[in-house]
XYZ file of C-alpha atoms in Angstrom:
577
model
C 320.602 199.552 74.488
C 318.593 196.600 75.783
C 317.455 195.742 72.139
C 320.993 195.838 71.015
C 322.027 193.617 73.716
C 319.330 191.143 72.816
C 320.269 191.269 69.132
C 323.971 190.672 69.914
C 322.950 187.711 72.105
C 320.809 186.160 69.418
C 323.641 186.681 66.871
C 326.060 185.000 69.259
C 323.709 182.011 69.624
C 323.328 181.543 65.913
C 327.181 181.953 65.375
C 327.831 179.221 67.980
C 325.263 176.990 66.187
C 327.030 177.594 62.847
C 330.285 176.844 64.467
C 329.114 173.641 65.970
C 330.255 171.567 63.063
C 333.788 172.855 63.581
C 333.683 172.281 67.492
C 335.376 168.850 67.120
C 338.942 168.533 66.022
C 340.429 165.208 65.203
C 344.134 164.500 65.065
C 346.055 161.196 64.773
C 349.589 159.790 65.505
C 350.388 156.865 63.312
C 353.434 154.744 64.314
C 354.623 152.047 62.032
C 357.834 149.954 62.272
C 358.972 146.898 60.385
C 362.066 146.093 62.671
C 362.357 143.925 65.728
C 364.744 144.025 68.669
C 364.275 140.326 68.960
C 366.764 138.315 66.818
C 364.317 135.399 66.653
C 361.571 137.679 64.888
C 362.256 138.612 61.365
C 361.414 142.099 60.135
C 358.030 142.623 58.889
C 357.379 143.372 55.256
C 354.267 145.704 55.138
C 354.122 147.593 58.496
C 355.621 150.595 56.826
C 353.167 150.325 53.972
C 350.410 150.087 56.395
C 351.618 153.215 58.069
C 351.434 155.175 54.821
C 347.960 153.970 54.051
C 346.809 154.637 57.488
C 348.083 158.263 57.226
C 346.326 158.657 53.837
C 343.187 157.074 55.052
C 342.825 159.324 57.960
C 343.853 162.592 56.082
C 341.024 161.717 53.621
C 338.748 161.463 56.376
C 339.608 164.948 57.596
C 341.873 163.898 60.388
C 345.074 165.933 60.805
C 347.737 163.219 60.728
C 351.404 162.788 61.810
C 353.271 159.684 60.410
C 356.329 158.265 62.258
C 357.812 155.455 60.097
C 361.066 154.195 58.842
C 360.074 153.172 55.123
C 362.021 150.476 53.295
C 363.137 150.834 49.786
C 360.025 149.578 48.105
C 357.840 151.972 50.261
C 360.068 154.885 49.494
C 359.898 154.099 45.777
C 356.104 154.790 45.894
C 356.979 158.432 46.510
C 353.712 159.002 48.511
C 353.204 162.805 49.631
C 352.497 161.701 53.126
C 356.249 160.532 53.328
C 357.533 163.989 52.888
C 356.795 165.008 56.507
C 357.384 161.551 57.977
C 359.806 161.097 60.862
C 361.405 158.009 62.285
C 359.334 155.913 64.983
C 361.849 156.495 67.684
C 360.950 157.104 71.477
C 362.115 160.687 71.149
C 360.041 161.351 68.173
C 356.991 159.881 69.997
C 357.466 161.959 72.931
C 358.074 165.134 70.845
C 354.768 164.373 68.905
C 352.818 163.753 71.950
C 353.864 167.080 73.423
C 352.817 168.824 70.289
C 349.439 167.197 70.226
C 348.969 168.217 73.839
C 349.752 171.753 73.158
C 347.295 171.734 70.205
C 344.481 170.038 72.394
C 345.025 172.639 75.161
C 344.802 175.505 72.610
C 341.591 173.992 71.206
C 340.173 173.694 74.672
C 340.742 177.408 75.274
C 338.819 177.974 72.159
C 335.890 175.825 73.196
C 336.621 172.960 70.749
C 336.591 169.310 71.736
C 339.605 167.253 70.546
C 339.920 163.475 69.672
C 343.261 161.805 69.041
C 343.594 158.510 67.184
C 346.796 156.684 68.059
C 347.570 153.929 65.516
C 350.351 151.425 65.911
C 351.509 148.881 63.441
C 354.643 146.767 64.248
C 355.959 143.902 66.339
C 354.403 142.982 69.693
C 356.488 141.070 72.076
C 357.427 140.544 75.754
C 360.683 141.087 77.677
C 362.588 138.810 79.977
C 360.287 139.850 82.884
C 357.162 138.938 80.875
C 356.104 142.558 80.358
C 354.312 143.265 77.023
C 355.659 146.000 74.691
C 355.377 147.291 71.259
C 358.700 147.799 69.321
C 359.971 151.242 68.205
C 363.130 152.085 66.413
C 365.769 152.100 69.130
C 363.216 151.564 71.824
C 360.020 150.001 73.173
C 356.540 151.114 74.164
C 355.391 149.057 77.123
C 352.116 149.223 79.004
C 353.369 151.725 81.552
C 354.732 154.109 78.835
C 351.862 153.587 76.476
C 349.463 155.121 78.989
C 351.665 157.321 81.111
C 353.879 158.728 78.166
C 351.335 158.850 75.328
C 347.724 158.357 76.054
C 347.376 160.414 79.274
C 349.541 163.299 78.350
C 347.710 163.940 75.134
C 345.239 166.276 76.821
C 342.490 165.234 74.395
C 338.798 164.873 75.295
C 338.839 161.307 73.913
C 341.745 158.893 72.719
C 341.178 156.173 70.241
C 343.736 153.331 70.083
C 344.114 151.119 66.900
C 346.656 148.494 67.104
C 348.042 146.011 64.621
C 350.924 144.404 66.658
C 352.562 141.846 64.508
C 355.429 139.523 63.089
C 355.874 138.007 59.592
C 356.826 134.817 57.770
C 356.229 133.743 54.214
C 353.667 135.068 51.688
C 351.102 135.340 54.474
C 353.146 136.226 57.438
C 351.925 135.914 61.133
C 351.679 139.062 63.093
C 352.252 138.998 66.851
C 354.733 137.863 69.415
C 355.577 134.407 70.783
C 352.516 132.064 70.835
C 353.090 131.123 74.559
C 349.769 131.618 76.386
C 351.216 133.776 78.982
C 352.808 136.093 76.369
C 349.404 136.425 74.630
C 347.688 137.252 77.883
C 350.212 139.929 78.573
C 349.960 141.455 75.223
C 346.254 141.398 75.376
C 346.218 142.956 78.869
C 347.900 146.168 77.431
C 344.546 146.887 75.729
C 342.173 144.996 77.812
C 338.803 146.217 78.902
C 339.799 146.242 82.613
C 342.701 148.547 81.745
C 340.448 150.833 79.783
C 337.826 150.880 82.325
C 339.806 153.196 84.576
C 340.088 155.701 81.657
C 336.490 156.355 80.443
C 337.491 158.585 77.562
C 339.871 156.013 75.979
C 338.684 153.309 73.612
C 340.678 150.558 71.671
C 340.353 148.404 68.682
C 342.704 145.538 67.928
C 342.606 142.031 66.428
C 344.227 138.588 67.204
C 343.572 134.906 66.421
C 343.251 131.868 68.384
C 346.940 131.758 68.878
C 347.290 135.485 69.542
C 348.397 136.462 65.996
C 347.106 138.521 63.081
C 348.303 138.224 59.529
C 349.886 140.003 56.569
C 348.994 139.343 52.991
C 351.436 140.113 50.117
C 348.415 140.479 47.631
C 347.339 143.578 49.377
C 350.857 144.559 50.671
C 349.271 145.138 54.049
C 348.160 143.622 57.219
C 344.817 141.941 57.074
C 343.327 143.659 60.091
C 344.699 146.960 59.164
C 343.223 146.833 55.710
C 339.843 145.628 56.834
C 339.775 148.394 59.499
C 340.689 150.978 56.933
C 338.065 149.804 54.680
C 335.536 150.100 57.332
C 336.579 153.653 58.458
C 336.326 154.719 54.702
C 332.711 154.031 54.751
C 332.173 150.228 54.447
C 331.355 149.933 58.132
C 328.860 152.889 58.087
C 325.794 150.815 58.424
C 323.367 153.607 59.210
C 324.756 155.888 56.711
C 325.308 159.007 58.955
C 328.751 159.656 57.571
C 330.433 158.634 60.827
C 331.879 155.223 61.985
C 331.327 154.252 65.707
C 333.022 151.428 67.493
C 330.146 149.141 67.138
C 330.157 149.569 63.402
C 333.763 149.122 62.857
C 333.830 146.099 65.253
C 330.802 144.392 63.382
C 332.302 145.126 59.977
C 335.715 143.612 60.750
C 334.176 140.618 62.433
C 331.863 140.109 59.402
C 334.790 140.538 57.043
C 336.991 138.114 58.818
C 334.332 135.427 59.602
C 334.548 133.631 56.274
C 338.523 133.166 56.364
C 339.237 129.600 56.738
C 342.405 127.419 55.983
C 344.707 129.608 58.048
C 346.576 128.310 61.151
C 344.283 130.282 63.419
C 340.902 132.208 63.261
C 341.115 135.990 63.312
C 338.844 137.870 65.667
C 338.266 141.556 66.622
C 338.193 143.350 69.905
C 336.397 146.587 70.125
C 336.261 148.507 73.329
C 334.312 151.867 73.115
C 335.134 154.608 75.689
C 332.780 153.987 78.699
C 332.334 157.580 79.087
C 330.755 157.954 75.489
C 330.146 154.535 74.152
C 328.789 156.010 70.844
C 331.699 158.351 70.308
C 332.570 158.074 66.624
C 336.199 157.266 65.540
C 335.849 159.203 62.208
C 333.390 161.336 60.307
C 331.822 163.243 58.704
C 334.473 163.379 55.913
C 335.308 166.454 53.892
C 334.449 166.404 50.074
C 336.857 164.383 47.894
C 336.977 161.182 45.802
C 333.975 158.856 46.593
C 332.138 155.806 45.297
C 328.476 155.505 46.074
C 327.074 152.037 45.745
C 323.372 152.045 45.747
C 320.725 149.334 46.215
C 320.604 148.747 42.490
C 324.440 148.017 42.371
C 324.699 144.634 40.786
C 327.590 143.328 42.757
C 327.974 142.600 46.486
C 331.829 142.557 46.568
C 334.015 145.370 45.274
C 337.789 146.197 45.754
C 339.402 149.440 44.898
C 343.217 149.590 44.043
C 345.497 152.241 42.693
C 347.629 152.019 39.677
C 350.508 150.592 41.819
C 348.336 147.633 42.876
C 347.944 148.914 46.450
C 344.470 147.826 47.755
C 342.814 150.898 49.139
C 339.491 149.480 50.191
C 337.107 146.506 50.065
C 333.452 146.273 50.674
C 331.050 143.348 51.052
C 327.476 144.578 51.153
C 324.001 143.079 51.424
C 321.702 143.686 48.394
C 319.622 146.359 49.911
C 322.544 148.292 51.390
C 323.841 151.801 50.349
C 327.587 152.144 50.812
C 329.718 155.368 50.238
C 333.465 154.722 50.042
C 335.673 157.704 50.583
C 338.948 157.170 48.710
C 342.540 158.636 49.232
C 343.260 160.668 46.151
C 344.867 158.993 43.225
C 345.131 159.819 39.601
C 343.840 156.381 38.603
C 341.860 153.831 40.396
C 341.071 150.115 39.507
C 337.590 148.913 40.478
C 337.466 145.112 40.671
C 334.660 142.507 41.324
C 335.284 138.850 41.522
C 334.767 138.647 37.752
C 335.362 142.040 36.261
C 337.428 145.243 36.468
C 337.525 148.701 35.227
C 340.135 151.521 35.143
C 338.824 154.891 36.249
C 340.726 158.165 36.431
C 340.166 160.782 39.066
C 338.706 162.948 36.340
C 336.248 160.253 35.326
C 335.284 159.791 38.850
C 334.118 163.374 39.187
C 332.672 163.602 35.716
C 330.637 160.415 35.733
C 332.362 158.920 32.681
C 331.554 155.258 32.479
C 334.465 152.846 32.169
C 334.599 149.735 30.054
C 334.550 146.499 31.981
C 336.958 143.600 31.175
C 337.255 140.087 32.488
C 339.455 139.967 35.612
C 342.397 137.588 35.992
C 343.072 136.331 39.431
C 346.587 135.348 40.200
C 346.531 134.381 43.823
C 348.192 131.022 44.576
C 348.799 128.762 47.597
C 346.522 127.609 50.317
C 346.852 130.669 52.557
C 346.331 133.035 49.576
C 343.184 131.056 48.610
C 341.837 130.941 52.117
C 342.095 134.848 52.212
C 340.848 135.406 48.667
C 337.829 133.200 49.086
C 337.197 134.044 52.775
C 338.081 137.765 53.331
C 334.967 139.908 52.945
C 332.818 136.831 52.396
C 330.294 137.816 54.903
C 328.361 141.023 54.336
C 327.660 143.484 57.264
C 323.909 143.719 57.094
C 321.677 144.844 60.015
C 320.991 141.210 61.267
C 324.681 140.564 61.539
C 325.375 143.936 63.111
C 322.558 143.531 65.585
C 323.991 140.057 66.641
C 327.516 141.461 66.984
C 326.449 144.379 69.085
C 324.713 142.101 71.541
C 327.499 139.652 71.807
C 330.241 142.546 72.139
C 328.205 144.425 74.738
C 328.515 147.676 72.560
C 326.011 150.420 72.164
C 324.225 150.319 68.694
C 324.192 153.155 66.333
C 321.092 155.284 65.508
C 318.965 153.851 62.611
C 316.465 156.629 62.649
C 317.655 157.928 59.086
C 318.280 155.913 56.006
C 321.361 156.127 53.948
C 320.763 158.884 51.327
C 321.750 158.260 47.734
C 324.843 160.332 46.941
C 324.674 163.285 44.615
C 327.374 163.838 42.105
C 330.474 161.794 40.981
C 330.536 158.425 42.632
C 326.908 157.199 41.736
C 328.058 156.167 38.171
C 329.431 152.889 39.499
C 326.118 151.737 40.619
C 324.699 152.446 37.216
C 327.463 150.767 35.405
C 327.355 147.542 37.449
C 323.597 147.469 37.930
C 321.632 144.421 36.955
C 318.005 144.383 35.659
C 316.365 143.502 38.834
C 313.759 145.026 41.097
C 314.993 147.658 43.711
C 316.456 145.980 46.749
C 314.176 148.085 48.874
C 311.008 146.169 47.618
C 310.241 142.599 48.361
C 307.669 139.897 47.747
C 306.216 137.829 50.769
C 304.341 134.636 50.538
C 302.254 133.770 53.742
C 299.544 131.958 55.453
C 296.585 133.632 56.969
C 294.001 132.384 59.455
C 290.997 134.475 60.591
C 287.442 134.043 61.797
C 285.003 132.748 59.204
C 283.017 135.439 57.401
C 279.296 136.275 58.165
C 279.770 135.335 61.794
C 279.943 131.605 61.216
C 281.476 129.673 64.156
C 284.335 128.434 62.213
C 287.698 129.548 60.999
C 289.023 130.258 57.361
C 292.608 129.875 56.251
C 294.620 130.227 53.072
C 297.618 131.740 51.282
C 298.616 135.293 50.897
C 300.884 137.132 48.553
C 302.195 140.639 49.346
C 304.587 143.158 47.786
C 306.019 146.009 49.865
C 308.402 148.793 49.027
C 310.643 150.224 51.855
C 312.047 153.231 49.939
C 311.187 155.749 52.532
C 312.508 155.666 56.151
C 310.011 154.155 58.569
C 307.269 154.151 55.760
C 306.168 151.625 53.201
C 303.577 150.945 50.768
C 302.477 147.897 48.684
C 299.778 145.445 47.629
C 298.279 142.390 49.167
C 296.245 139.524 47.808
C 294.637 136.714 49.858
C 292.362 133.712 49.441
C 290.816 131.806 52.311
C 288.252 129.217 52.808
C 286.590 127.285 55.558
C 288.266 123.830 55.782
C 285.513 122.455 57.953
C 281.977 123.219 56.701
C 279.331 124.617 59.025
C 276.036 122.789 58.475
C 277.104 121.924 55.026
C 278.162 125.528 54.178
C 281.580 126.710 53.312
C 282.821 130.289 52.571
C 285.459 131.387 50.038
C 286.918 134.912 50.347
C 289.420 136.581 47.931
C 290.828 140.137 48.454
C 293.138 142.454 46.479
C 294.206 145.557 48.618
C 296.620 148.423 48.511
C 298.767 148.855 51.629
C 300.419 151.719 53.612
C 302.415 151.046 56.623
C 304.904 152.352 59.373
C 307.881 150.276 60.331
C 310.981 150.191 62.713
C 309.575 152.774 65.113
C 311.723 153.687 67.911
C 314.447 151.299 66.552
C 312.220 148.270 67.053
C 311.319 145.644 64.433
C 307.598 146.536 64.852
C 305.337 147.531 62.090
C 301.669 148.798 61.601
C 299.746 148.833 58.343
C 296.364 149.462 56.875
C 294.843 148.325 53.500
C 291.766 149.043 51.435
C 290.653 147.200 48.429
C 288.092 144.977 46.547
C 286.980 141.426 47.505
C 284.749 138.521 46.378
C 282.835 136.525 48.866
C 281.271 133.176 48.043
C 279.085 130.784 50.019
C 278.761 127.198 48.829
C 276.610 124.221 49.863
C 275.956 120.823 48.226
C 272.972 122.257 46.373
C 273.623 125.918 45.964
C 276.386 128.640 45.199
C 276.150 132.276 45.863
C 278.742 135.143 45.190
C 279.109 138.677 45.891
C 282.005 140.207 43.645
C 281.550 143.754 44.737
C 282.798 143.756 48.342
C 284.554 146.827 49.808
C 287.292 145.331 51.969
C 289.581 146.807 54.693
C 292.731 145.387 56.403
C 294.741 146.322 59.456
C 297.767 144.658 61.033
C 300.293 145.024 63.736
C 303.219 142.808 64.279
C 307.080 142.228 64.134
C 309.342 141.516 61.314
C 312.746 139.830 61.736
C 315.000 136.922 61.004
C 314.771 133.520 62.499
C 317.030 130.524 61.581
C 318.174 132.599 58.537
C 314.607 133.095 57.380
C 313.067 136.725 56.994
C 309.667 136.379 58.557
C 306.810 138.734 59.278
C 304.224 137.905 61.995
C 301.124 139.937 62.487
C 297.729 140.179 64.291
C 295.125 141.135 61.623
C 291.762 142.526 61.702
C 289.528 142.757 58.502
C 286.165 144.113 57.719
C 284.002 143.533 54.558
C 280.968 145.693 53.553
C 278.374 142.912 53.044
C 274.518 142.791 52.456
C 272.982 140.237 54.710
C 269.118 139.854 55.023
C 268.714 143.080 53.027
C 270.954 145.056 55.431
C 274.376 146.555 54.525
C 276.772 146.150 57.429
C 280.478 145.669 58.322
C 281.537 141.973 58.739
C 284.595 141.917 61.064
C 287.127 139.178 61.250
C 290.188 138.765 63.452
C 293.107 136.671 62.806
C 296.910 136.130 62.350
C 299.361 135.994 59.420
C 302.803 134.508 59.002
C 304.699 135.389 55.927
C 308.086 134.588 54.505
C 309.926 137.495 52.793
C 311.797 136.790 49.584
């Protein structure tokens, strides 16, 4: 009987472990409204389109999503499946959906499952006669008090994530926001400010604004700029450590990088990301279920890629650094258009899964006007690489993600894109370095030697690298008329980025030549066994990739008839290509 109890206990433990992947349930409420209750604010053009795309994005990422939207005629004509269950964004529907989400969260809690709820709002932001900020609903308002008392707090979820694009519109590129009065902006910002969230450690928020408190719509992508960039990030473009999840620090850094290059608009866009203080690394989404995906490997020949559907709706954009894997999860479509700044390809869903390569054709750009040009040239102009990410996290006061594992190459359908667009170039995980070495002079002479170094290192494996190194050094100042010349060629093996630091440790072994010259005599030993060890730091300074190391070398030499190790200590500074 005791044995049976032990076996059942072990079985229960394994069952609990196997169910851990399903222990977190994510749900979302998307509220999108074009209209305004202020006669001075014209209706928005794309808030309803944003709502549809938000719902499709979150569903693709495995989030059970409810959409509250009142679509206009053009949005209805798209006949997207998510509209079939959509309801109008009225105060009554918001309360009804909050009650349903609360019941679902309580039921999950009884089953031992954690719940996260994402609340996405896209619409007009404004203030009333008393200066109180609110978001506009169909036939009502959502002010600061009701946002938290009637929506966030009653949800009953373990964590709540707010994503807000509060907006207004004008012209081809319409400004999103309320009045531009400073007091109005302060009040709108206060609805989601860090001080407000500090009293709720399980609530986080992400929103954008510009210098005058507004964000922007762009007719080219039929969406708000912030909403589009944020969706692209959640679909995988922001996943800088490749763990399949997107945290606040990743999304904030990606949006900040994507907006940084936009110039020529009336005001500069900026991102605010406040992670839940109770769990600063709580992911907003991920891992995603299986579905249409594009994998861009380090061999992908283009840093910029856009994905659109056959109706011209922009689904995602990515701007990546040359050595970065990116996996984009795409909402399901029958046909996709993949576009770089100079080329484009039509890809069907079947081709995406079967790895059928598309034909590329020159791309025609049709954007016109100064604002259109500013967005076309500036949006996604700056890549989200690790250097930008590290700087953003420090400036924003967020907790960084875990870089202990590298982004794995994807298996299956999406990888054909990398091969189709790849250029004939070395892997982005390998790099050449040119440096300057300085060390004690050989043979125990009381001088120093200096000269150039050339290295190649391949960082394919996480935390490990291998490579080769060649050096030449000489004594610039003679010792009693004697100078030494030393040349080495060595293989390298090293460890890097241990404990999420920029430190490295390496060792090398190889062949060398040692020469001794004087005014009347020259001697050479071309058969040296030479060793190398180094420890140091690699990073970026003033935009340059540098490696600084303390070195220890030893050559097996024959001196006065005896074989011994000739040890030399020094330093090396190298510039990485």
